[in-house]
Amino acid sequence: MQVQLFGELEALAGGVPVPVRGAKQRALLALLALQRGQPVSADRLIDALWGDGQAANPANALQAQIGQLRRTFGAAAIVTSEAGYALDVRPDQVDVVRFEQLVTEGRRLAADGELAPASATLGEALGLRRGEPLAEFAYAGFADAERARLDELTLVATESRAGADLGLGRYAELAGELEALCREHPLRERLWELLILALYRSGRQAEALRAYAEVRDRLAGELGLDPGPALRELQTGILAQDPSLAPASALACPAPGPAAGPVAAPVTVGNLRERLGRFVGRDAELAELREAVRSSRLVTLTGPGGAGKTRLAVEAAAALRQEHPDGAWLVELAGVTEPDGVVPAAAALGAAAAALASLQPAGSTTELIVRHLAGRSLVLVLDNCEHVIGEAAALTDTLVAAVPGLRLIATSRSASPAKSWYRWAGWPRRPPSNCPSIAPGPCGPASSPTGLPSASSRTSAAGWTACRWPWSSPQPASARCRWPPWPNASTTASGCSAGAPAPPCPASRPSAR
């Protein structure tokens, strides 16, 4: 005989469902099954079933219900003793009892470091849930405490299984599941802790810090509480890039050393990825950008998408890395959907680690970053600023003003309102030899049929007018080859573009350098 109490009550004999009719009979079976084979007194059964006083003779009514259960499952199914009535089933024949046993075993395995068996055992336990425990007895008082206990045990099992899966490297698939659970149980800190760790180990550092900010604000707004020590320590570890938070594979599989004795490898500080290919054809632009960063400290690369801004900025940062003991770092803003995410994205690189040595540091995230960067020397690339340009400009102005050792390169499709930004257009600014129709010179009506502004309304530098990349130089009406290719133009193999003349050069466009 088996009794299933998750979802609607169901009894089976030899694997075949046995109908149990009548609300009182079903409630009596559930009461006896919950006792795990232990006897229940008649008084307790009567109080649970007829506490409302609806039965004129509750003792006789109980005996009638017991007799009906014996006719359904056999006389031996209900054992009578001086202590009361007991259901003759083994503990593992009741699904909620089996659930408890599996959860206990899974948590023991996890504590012993046996993560794969722990995950499988806890998964088996959670698989027993066909629905809410004691679902059809939602309005029966006897089920309230048991239902609450089983719901809590379910959450514990879910957290334990997620912890085991994180240890096994299943970060990406866990993040979505944990996010849904955090929405369902927004005040359960352990779930948030697991979500933040899953996001961080998936390479989604900014989202991990945003999740921390969300639970912190929710706890403060609804309960007036700060996050617990475990959450605060996790945030500190993420900001510090604590190696203990790294994926298990990264810790367990160090690169093998040479057989002929250990040779110290150069230490590379920062998070720039190793280059997979050579960077060719732009040596002059790279050298010019490096010098601009050395002299101006804060440089922006502006231009249309696909022009190579990110690669050029990263190559420059990598080349300057040896000049700065604290390395070169890349902050990618393409995935930041809201302006408020700019500062957390920067903090995700660990810049505020030392400032967070206290579990409750004072000051905003920007202030914490500045506090930690004081006295350091590093290169920072802030990539794809165009959709959060105002916030990015405010952050960079603050950092450059407060940290003399910082060199910052920003990339954007549009110019920035930052006060200290040095704008540099590092793209090929001279046409190839087979595109002779473009030449430096004044950009006025006399030389261009396109209605460009007169030379007197714009600035020129080094013999090149302001009307250049990403705006083309003026061209005679008979030649429509332009350089560099304007976006959406038909580009030939030579690098020239055939199409309509370039758009007018705005009078307010500053001179490129």
mmCIF file of C-alpha atoms in Angstrom, residues 36-343:
data_model
loop_
_atom_site.group_PDB
_atom_site.id
_atom_site.type_symbol
_atom_site.label_atom_id
_atom_site.label_comp_id
_atom_site.label_asym_id
_atom_site.label_seq_id
_atom_site.Cartn_x
_atom_site.Cartn_y
_atom_site.Cartn_z
ATOM 1 C CA ARG A 36 4.401 7.319 9.778
ATOM 2 C CA GLY A 37 2.944 4.090 11.168
ATOM 3 C CA GLN A 38 2.594 5.415 14.719
ATOM 4 C CA PRO A 39 -0.797 5.080 16.505
ATOM 5 C CA VAL A 40 -3.120 8.071 16.848
ATOM 6 C CA SER A 41 -5.579 8.286 19.708
ATOM 7 C CA ALA A 42 -9.314 8.209 19.023
ATOM 8 C CA ASP A 43 -9.773 11.542 20.795
ATOM 9 C CA ARG A 44 -7.249 13.223 18.541
ATOM 10 C CA LEU A 45 -8.853 11.772 15.421
ATOM 11 C CA ILE A 46 -12.319 12.847 16.546
ATOM 12 C CA ASP A 47 -11.101 16.350 17.334
ATOM 13 C CA ALA A 48 -9.446 16.669 13.910
ATOM 14 C CA LEU A 49 -12.420 15.286 11.970
ATOM 15 C CA TRP A 50 -15.418 16.503 13.958
ATOM 16 C CA GLY A 51 -14.086 19.346 16.015
ATOM 17 C CA ASP A 52 -16.981 21.430 14.744
ATOM 18 C CA GLY A 53 -19.427 19.192 16.657
ATOM 19 C CA GLN A 54 -21.387 18.147 13.577
ATOM 20 C CA ALA A 55 -21.399 14.451 14.553
ATOM 21 C CA ALA A 56 -24.002 13.436 17.170
ATOM 22 C CA ASN A 57 -21.956 10.400 18.220
ATOM 23 C CA PRO A 58 -18.363 11.031 17.028
ATOM 24 C CA ALA A 59 -17.009 7.779 18.532
ATOM 25 C CA ASN A 60 -19.389 5.691 16.449
ATOM 26 C CA ALA A 61 -18.730 7.877 13.415
ATOM 27 C CA LEU A 62 -14.977 7.243 13.775
ATOM 28 C CA GLN A 63 -15.477 3.464 14.039
ATOM 29 C CA ALA A 64 -17.618 3.560 10.898
ATOM 30 C CA GLN A 65 -14.889 5.375 8.977
ATOM 31 C CA ILE A 66 -12.226 2.947 10.241
ATOM 32 C CA GLY A 67 -14.408 0.022 9.130
ATOM 33 C CA GLN A 68 -14.788 1.522 5.662
ATOM 34 C CA LEU A 69 -11.008 1.901 5.292
ATOM 35 C CA ARG A 70 -10.520 -1.748 6.306
ATOM 36 C CA ARG A 71 -13.033 -2.855 3.680
ATOM 37 C CA THR A 72 -11.166 -0.804 1.077
ATOM 38 C CA PHE A 73 -7.588 -1.852 1.906
ATOM 39 C CA GLY A 74 -8.047 -5.030 3.931
ATOM 40 C CA ALA A 75 -8.550 -5.725 7.595
ATOM 41 C CA ALA A 76 -4.805 -5.637 8.328
ATOM 42 C CA ALA A 77 -4.389 -2.137 6.883
ATOM 43 C CA ILE A 78 -5.583 -0.483 10.118
ATOM 44 C CA VAL A 79 -3.999 -1.708 13.356
ATOM 45 C CA THR A 80 -5.883 -1.117 16.604
ATOM 46 C CA SER A 81 -4.055 -0.846 19.941
ATOM 47 C CA GLU A 82 -4.550 0.737 23.351
ATOM 48 C CA ALA A 83 -2.787 3.835 22.015
ATOM 49 C CA GLY A 84 -5.280 4.216 19.158
ATOM 50 C CA TYR A 85 -5.284 3.470 15.432
ATOM 51 C CA ALA A 86 -2.273 3.127 13.113
ATOM 52 C CA LEU A 87 -1.889 2.705 9.354
ATOM 53 C CA ASP A 88 0.155 -0.379 8.527
ATOM 54 C CA VAL A 89 2.622 1.178 6.037
ATOM 55 C CA ARG A 90 6.379 1.593 6.002
ATOM 56 C CA PRO A 91 7.629 5.185 6.194
ATOM 57 C CA ASP A 92 8.930 5.070 2.614
ATOM 58 C CA GLN A 93 5.448 4.099 1.363
ATOM 59 C CA VAL A 94 4.164 7.607 2.137
ATOM 60 C CA ASP A 95 5.486 10.156 -0.356
ATOM 61 C CA VAL A 96 5.920 13.029 2.097
ATOM 62 C CA VAL A 97 7.907 10.792 4.446
ATOM 63 C CA ARG A 98 10.051 9.535 1.587
ATOM 64 C CA PHE A 99 10.570 13.156 0.599
ATOM 65 C CA GLU A 100 11.911 13.980 4.051
ATOM 66 C CA GLN A 101 14.266 10.998 3.988
ATOM 67 C CA LEU A 102 15.692 11.963 0.603
ATOM 68 C CA VAL A 103 16.174 15.595 1.604
ATOM 69 C CA THR A 104 18.041 14.553 4.739
ATOM 70 C CA GLU A 105 20.256 12.186 2.759
ATOM 71 C CA GLY A 106 20.914 14.744 0.011
ATOM 72 C CA ARG A 107 21.955 17.427 2.471
ATOM 73 C CA ARG A 108 24.282 14.956 4.220
ATOM 74 C CA LEU A 109 25.935 14.108 0.898
ATOM 75 C CA ALA A 110 26.348 17.781 0.070
ATOM 76 C CA ALA A 111 27.939 18.445 3.461
ATOM 77 C CA ASP A 112 30.392 15.600 2.765
ATOM 78 C CA GLY A 113 31.346 17.150 -0.569
ATOM 79 C CA GLU A 114 29.661 14.480 -2.706
ATOM 80 C CA LEU A 115 27.961 17.001 -4.946
ATOM 81 C CA ALA A 116 26.825 14.800 -7.847
ATOM 82 C CA PRO A 117 25.031 12.224 -5.620
ATOM 83 C CA ALA A 118 23.655 15.079 -3.520
ATOM 84 C CA SER A 119 22.194 16.820 -6.566
ATOM 85 C CA ALA A 120 20.661 13.568 -7.832
ATOM 86 C CA THR A 121 19.155 12.689 -4.442
ATOM 87 C CA LEU A 122 17.707 16.136 -3.872
ATOM 88 C CA GLY A 123 16.377 16.157 -7.415
ATOM 89 C CA GLU A 124 14.649 12.843 -6.750
ATOM 90 C CA ALA A 125 13.099 14.319 -3.605
ATOM 91 C CA LEU A 126 11.771 17.349 -5.436
ATOM 92 C CA GLY A 127 10.453 15.084 -8.167
ATOM 93 C CA LEU A 128 8.047 13.504 -5.662
ATOM 94 C CA ARG A 129 6.083 16.734 -5.490
ATOM 95 C CA ARG A 130 3.026 16.281 -7.706
ATOM 96 C CA GLY A 131 1.591 19.490 -6.327
ATOM 97 C CA GLU A 132 1.216 21.379 -3.061
ATOM 98 C CA PRO A 133 1.297 19.140 0.018
ATOM 99 C CA LEU A 134 -2.148 18.159 1.349
ATOM 100 C CA ALA A 135 -3.687 20.337 -1.346
ATOM 101 C CA GLU A 136 -7.274 19.119 -0.873
ATOM 102 C CA PHE A 137 -7.143 19.757 2.877
ATOM 103 C CA ALA A 138 -6.386 23.457 2.590
ATOM 104 C CA TYR A 139 -9.254 24.327 4.938
ATOM 105 C CA ALA A 140 -8.660 21.511 7.421
ATOM 106 C CA GLY A 141 -6.909 22.680 10.553
ATOM 107 C CA PHE A 142 -4.997 19.424 11.070
ATOM 108 C CA ALA A 143 -3.023 19.987 7.822
ATOM 109 C CA ASP A 144 -1.877 23.582 8.383
ATOM 110 C CA ALA A 145 1.261 22.879 10.415
ATOM 111 C CA GLU A 146 2.270 19.905 8.261
ATOM 112 C CA ARG A 147 1.787 21.887 5.067
ATOM 113 C CA ALA A 148 3.939 24.775 6.348
ATOM 114 C CA ARG A 149 6.673 22.335 7.426
ATOM 115 C CA LEU A 150 6.719 20.598 4.040
ATOM 116 C CA ASP A 151 6.768 23.909 2.167
ATOM 117 C CA GLU A 152 9.785 25.029 4.180
ATOM 118 C CA LEU A 153 11.500 21.692 3.631
ATOM 119 C CA THR A 154 10.884 22.060 -0.102
ATOM 120 C CA LEU A 155 12.662 25.406 -0.154
ATOM 121 C CA VAL A 156 15.543 23.964 1.848
ATOM 122 C CA ALA A 157 15.817 21.092 -0.635
ATOM 123 C CA THR A 158 15.718 23.522 -3.570
ATOM 124 C CA GLU A 159 18.471 25.651 -2.048
ATOM 125 C CA SER A 160 20.608 22.617 -1.263
ATOM 126 C CA ARG A 161 20.241 21.201 -4.770
ATOM 127 C CA ALA A 162 21.070 24.586 -6.313
ATOM 128 C CA GLY A 163 24.156 24.810 -4.108
ATOM 129 C CA ALA A 164 25.287 21.366 -5.247
ATOM 130 C CA ASP A 165 24.641 22.246 -8.901
ATOM 131 C CA LEU A 166 26.675 25.432 -8.542
ATOM 132 C CA GLY A 167 29.529 23.348 -7.220
ATOM 133 C CA LEU A 168 29.193 21.147 -10.306
ATOM 134 C CA GLY A 169 29.472 24.128 -12.658
ATOM 135 C CA ARG A 170 25.847 24.329 -13.812
ATOM 136 C CA TYR A 171 25.725 28.110 -13.589
ATOM 137 C CA ALA A 172 23.899 29.192 -16.711
ATOM 138 C CA GLU A 173 20.912 26.873 -16.383
ATOM 139 C CA LEU A 174 20.519 27.721 -12.697
ATOM 140 C CA ALA A 175 20.387 31.491 -13.124
ATOM 141 C CA GLY A 176 16.933 31.554 -14.723
ATOM 142 C CA GLU A 177 15.452 29.070 -12.246
ATOM 143 C CA LEU A 178 16.841 30.973 -9.262
ATOM 144 C CA GLU A 179 15.640 34.302 -10.607
ATOM 145 C CA ALA A 180 12.082 32.957 -10.768
ATOM 146 C CA LEU A 181 12.386 31.586 -7.225
ATOM 147 C CA CYS A 182 13.657 34.936 -5.940
ATOM 148 C CA ARG A 183 10.607 36.638 -7.437
ATOM 149 C CA GLU A 184 8.375 34.065 -5.730
ATOM 150 C CA HIS A 185 10.198 34.303 -2.379
ATOM 151 C CA PRO A 186 11.687 37.831 -2.428
ATOM 152 C CA LEU A 187 12.727 37.897 1.238
ATOM 153 C CA ARG A 188 14.583 34.570 1.263
ATOM 154 C CA GLU A 189 18.220 35.629 1.367
ATOM 155 C CA ARG A 190 19.727 32.216 0.626
ATOM 156 C CA LEU A 191 18.004 32.115 -2.760
ATOM 157 C CA TRP A 192 19.356 35.572 -3.599
ATOM 158 C CA GLU A 193 22.816 34.480 -2.503
ATOM 159 C CA LEU A 194 22.687 31.510 -4.871
ATOM 160 C CA LEU A 195 21.341 33.670 -7.727
ATOM 161 C CA ILE A 196 24.100 36.251 -7.292
ATOM 162 C CA LEU A 197 26.759 33.533 -7.253
ATOM 163 C CA ALA A 198 25.286 31.841 -10.344
ATOM 164 C CA LEU A 199 25.271 35.151 -12.239
ATOM 165 C CA TYR A 200 28.819 35.976 -11.172
ATOM 166 C CA ARG A 201 30.179 32.582 -12.182
ATOM 167 C CA SER A 202 28.382 32.888 -15.519
ATOM 168 C CA GLY A 203 30.396 36.023 -16.246
ATOM 169 C CA ARG A 204 27.436 38.341 -15.547
ATOM 170 C CA GLN A 205 29.106 40.423 -12.840
ATOM 171 C CA ALA A 206 27.085 43.592 -13.279
ATOM 172 C CA GLU A 207 23.826 41.629 -13.094
ATOM 173 C CA ALA A 208 25.056 39.911 -9.932
ATOM 174 C CA LEU A 209 25.669 43.257 -8.243
ATOM 175 C CA ARG A 210 22.339 44.550 -9.498
ATOM 176 C CA ALA A 211 20.635 41.531 -7.898
ATOM 177 C CA TYR A 212 22.372 42.332 -4.618
ATOM 178 C CA ALA A 213 21.161 45.925 -4.816
ATOM 179 C CA GLU A 214 17.628 44.694 -5.463
ATOM 180 C CA VAL A 215 17.462 42.425 -2.421
ATOM 181 C CA ARG A 216 19.141 45.063 -0.256
ATOM 182 C CA ASP A 217 16.549 47.658 -1.252
ATOM 183 C CA ARG A 218 13.688 45.202 -0.787
ATOM 184 C CA LEU A 219 14.821 44.212 2.708
ATOM 185 C CA ALA A 220 15.275 47.852 3.673
ATOM 186 C CA GLY A 221 11.961 48.957 2.176
ATOM 187 C CA GLU A 222 9.762 46.164 3.528
ATOM 188 C CA LEU A 223 11.464 45.221 6.796
ATOM 189 C CA GLY A 224 13.905 48.019 7.568
ATOM 190 C CA LEU A 225 16.761 45.498 7.593
ATOM 191 C CA ASP A 226 20.189 45.244 6.002
ATOM 192 C CA PRO A 227 21.219 42.067 4.173
ATOM 193 C CA GLY A 228 22.648 39.335 6.365
ATOM 194 C CA PRO A 229 26.395 38.651 6.742
ATOM 195 C CA ALA A 230 26.444 35.982 4.025
ATOM 196 C CA LEU A 231 25.042 38.340 1.378
ATOM 197 C CA ARG A 232 27.279 41.222 2.407
ATOM 198 C CA GLU A 233 30.372 39.047 2.341
ATOM 199 C CA LEU A 234 29.381 37.743 -1.093
ATOM 200 C CA GLN A 235 29.098 41.287 -2.449
ATOM 201 C CA THR A 236 32.496 42.138 -0.978
ATOM 202 C CA GLY A 237 34.001 39.038 -2.576
ATOM 203 C CA ILE A 238 32.573 39.882 -6.001
ATOM 204 C CA LEU A 239 33.892 43.432 -5.872
ATOM 205 C CA ALA A 240 37.296 42.098 -4.796
ATOM 206 C CA GLN A 241 37.284 39.347 -7.455
ATOM 207 C CA ASP A 242 37.859 36.868 -4.625
ATOM 208 C CA PRO A 243 39.434 33.717 -6.152
ATOM 209 C CA SER A 244 37.324 31.522 -3.870
ATOM 210 C CA LEU A 245 34.240 32.650 -5.821
ATOM 211 C CA ALA A 246 35.697 31.600 -9.154
ATOM 212 C CA PRO A 247 34.188 28.612 -10.984
ATOM 213 C CA ALA A 248 35.344 25.310 -9.582
ATOM 214 C CA SER A 249 36.913 24.315 -12.913
ATOM 215 C CA ALA A 250 39.159 27.371 -12.836
ATOM 216 C CA LEU A 251 40.389 26.478 -9.359
ATOM 217 C CA ALA A 252 40.661 22.739 -9.880
ATOM 218 C CA CYS A 253 42.479 22.791 -13.239
ATOM 219 C CA PRO A 254 45.589 25.010 -12.979
ATOM 220 C CA ALA A 255 47.796 25.170 -16.025
ATOM 221 C CA PRO A 256 50.564 22.546 -15.859
ATOM 222 C CA GLY A 257 54.073 23.846 -15.352
ATOM 223 C CA PRO A 258 57.098 22.862 -17.446
ATOM 224 C CA ALA A 259 58.739 19.566 -16.603
ATOM 225 C CA ALA A 260 62.235 21.004 -16.327
ATOM 226 C CA GLY A 261 61.491 23.028 -13.218
ATOM 227 C CA PRO A 262 59.147 25.889 -12.331
ATOM 228 C CA VAL A 263 59.534 29.107 -14.253
ATOM 229 C CA ALA A 264 57.633 32.101 -12.957
ATOM 230 C CA ALA A 265 55.141 33.330 -15.508
ATOM 231 C CA PRO A 266 54.609 37.060 -15.875
ATOM 232 C CA VAL A 267 51.745 38.289 -13.771
ATOM 233 C CA THR A 268 49.062 40.013 -15.820
ATOM 234 C CA VAL A 269 46.761 42.282 -13.839
ATOM 235 C CA GLY A 270 43.338 43.081 -15.246
ATOM 236 C CA ASN A 271 40.618 41.337 -17.206
ATOM 237 C CA LEU A 272 41.584 41.902 -20.849
ATOM 238 C CA ARG A 273 41.110 38.719 -22.821
ATOM 239 C CA GLU A 274 44.025 37.151 -24.644
ATOM 240 C CA ARG A 275 44.028 38.149 -28.295
ATOM 241 C CA LEU A 276 43.185 35.373 -30.715
ATOM 242 C CA GLY A 277 44.575 37.072 -33.815
ATOM 243 C CA ARG A 278 47.099 39.690 -34.882
ATOM 244 C CA PHE A 279 46.269 43.367 -35.035
ATOM 245 C CA VAL A 280 47.586 44.597 -38.359
ATOM 246 C CA GLY A 281 47.254 47.622 -40.586
ATOM 247 C CA ARG A 282 46.637 50.235 -37.891
ATOM 248 C CA ASP A 283 50.030 50.697 -36.268
ATOM 249 C CA ALA A 284 49.987 54.452 -36.831
ATOM 250 C CA GLU A 285 46.545 54.872 -35.251
ATOM 251 C CA LEU A 286 47.543 52.649 -32.324
ATOM 252 C CA ALA A 287 50.715 54.623 -31.671
ATOM 253 C CA GLU A 288 48.825 57.912 -31.889
ATOM 254 C CA LEU A 289 46.137 56.682 -29.497
ATOM 255 C CA ARG A 290 48.723 55.505 -26.969
ATOM 256 C CA GLU A 291 50.333 58.928 -26.969
ATOM 257 C CA ALA A 292 46.951 60.597 -26.622
ATOM 258 C CA VAL A 293 46.162 58.464 -23.565
ATOM 259 C CA ARG A 294 49.532 59.206 -21.993
ATOM 260 C CA SER A 295 49.129 62.945 -22.434
ATOM 261 C CA SER A 296 45.384 63.451 -21.991
ATOM 262 C CA ARG A 297 44.481 60.618 -19.557
ATOM 263 C CA LEU A 298 40.846 60.528 -20.754
ATOM 264 C CA VAL A 299 40.297 59.831 -24.456
ATOM 265 C CA THR A 300 37.164 58.896 -26.392
ATOM 266 C CA LEU A 301 36.896 57.076 -29.682
ATOM 267 C CA THR A 302 33.759 58.037 -31.556
ATOM 268 C CA GLY A 303 32.434 56.559 -34.763
ATOM 269 C CA PRO A 304 29.710 54.332 -36.198
ATOM 270 C CA GLY A 305 29.210 50.751 -35.148
ATOM 271 C CA GLY A 306 31.588 48.226 -36.655
ATOM 272 C CA ALA A 307 34.386 50.747 -37.233
ATOM 273 C CA GLY A 308 36.732 48.912 -34.857
ATOM 274 C CA LYS A 309 36.630 51.236 -31.851
ATOM 275 C CA THR A 310 36.618 48.471 -29.251
ATOM 276 C CA ARG A 311 39.506 46.526 -30.767
ATOM 277 C CA LEU A 312 41.650 49.630 -31.114
ATOM 278 C CA ALA A 313 40.900 50.697 -27.514
ATOM 279 C CA VAL A 314 41.672 47.245 -26.122
ATOM 280 C CA GLU A 315 44.916 47.014 -28.124
ATOM 281 C CA ALA A 316 45.995 50.389 -26.783
ATOM 282 C CA ALA A 317 45.151 49.392 -23.209
ATOM 283 C CA ALA A 318 47.080 46.139 -23.580
ATOM 284 C CA ALA A 319 50.083 48.025 -24.933
ATOM 285 C CA LEU A 320 49.974 50.438 -21.975
ATOM 286 C CA ARG A 321 49.456 47.714 -19.388
ATOM 287 C CA GLN A 322 53.150 47.283 -18.602
ATOM 288 C CA GLU A 323 53.379 50.971 -17.686
ATOM 289 C CA HIS A 324 50.708 50.621 -14.979
ATOM 290 C CA PRO A 325 51.248 48.222 -12.048
ATOM 291 C CA ASP A 326 47.520 47.812 -11.434
ATOM 292 C CA GLY A 327 46.880 46.571 -14.948
ATOM 293 C CA ALA A 328 44.335 47.161 -17.691
ATOM 294 C CA TRP A 329 40.596 46.599 -17.319
ATOM 295 C CA LEU A 330 37.616 46.465 -19.649
ATOM 296 C CA VAL A 331 34.094 47.528 -18.620
ATOM 297 C CA GLU A 332 31.518 46.500 -21.219
ATOM 298 C CA LEU A 333 28.399 48.668 -21.133
ATOM 299 C CA ALA A 334 26.620 47.075 -24.093
ATOM 300 C CA GLY A 335 24.615 44.860 -21.735
ATOM 301 C CA VAL A 336 23.641 47.719 -19.406
ATOM 302 C CA THR A 337 20.012 48.488 -20.152
ATOM 303 C CA GLU A 338 19.412 51.243 -17.601
ATOM 304 C CA PRO A 339 21.551 54.293 -16.809
ATOM 305 C CA ASP A 340 21.697 53.250 -13.151
ATOM 306 C CA GLY A 341 23.651 50.166 -14.198
ATOM 307 C CA VAL A 342 26.776 52.065 -15.310
ATOM 308 C CA VAL A 343 28.401 52.414 -11.895
#
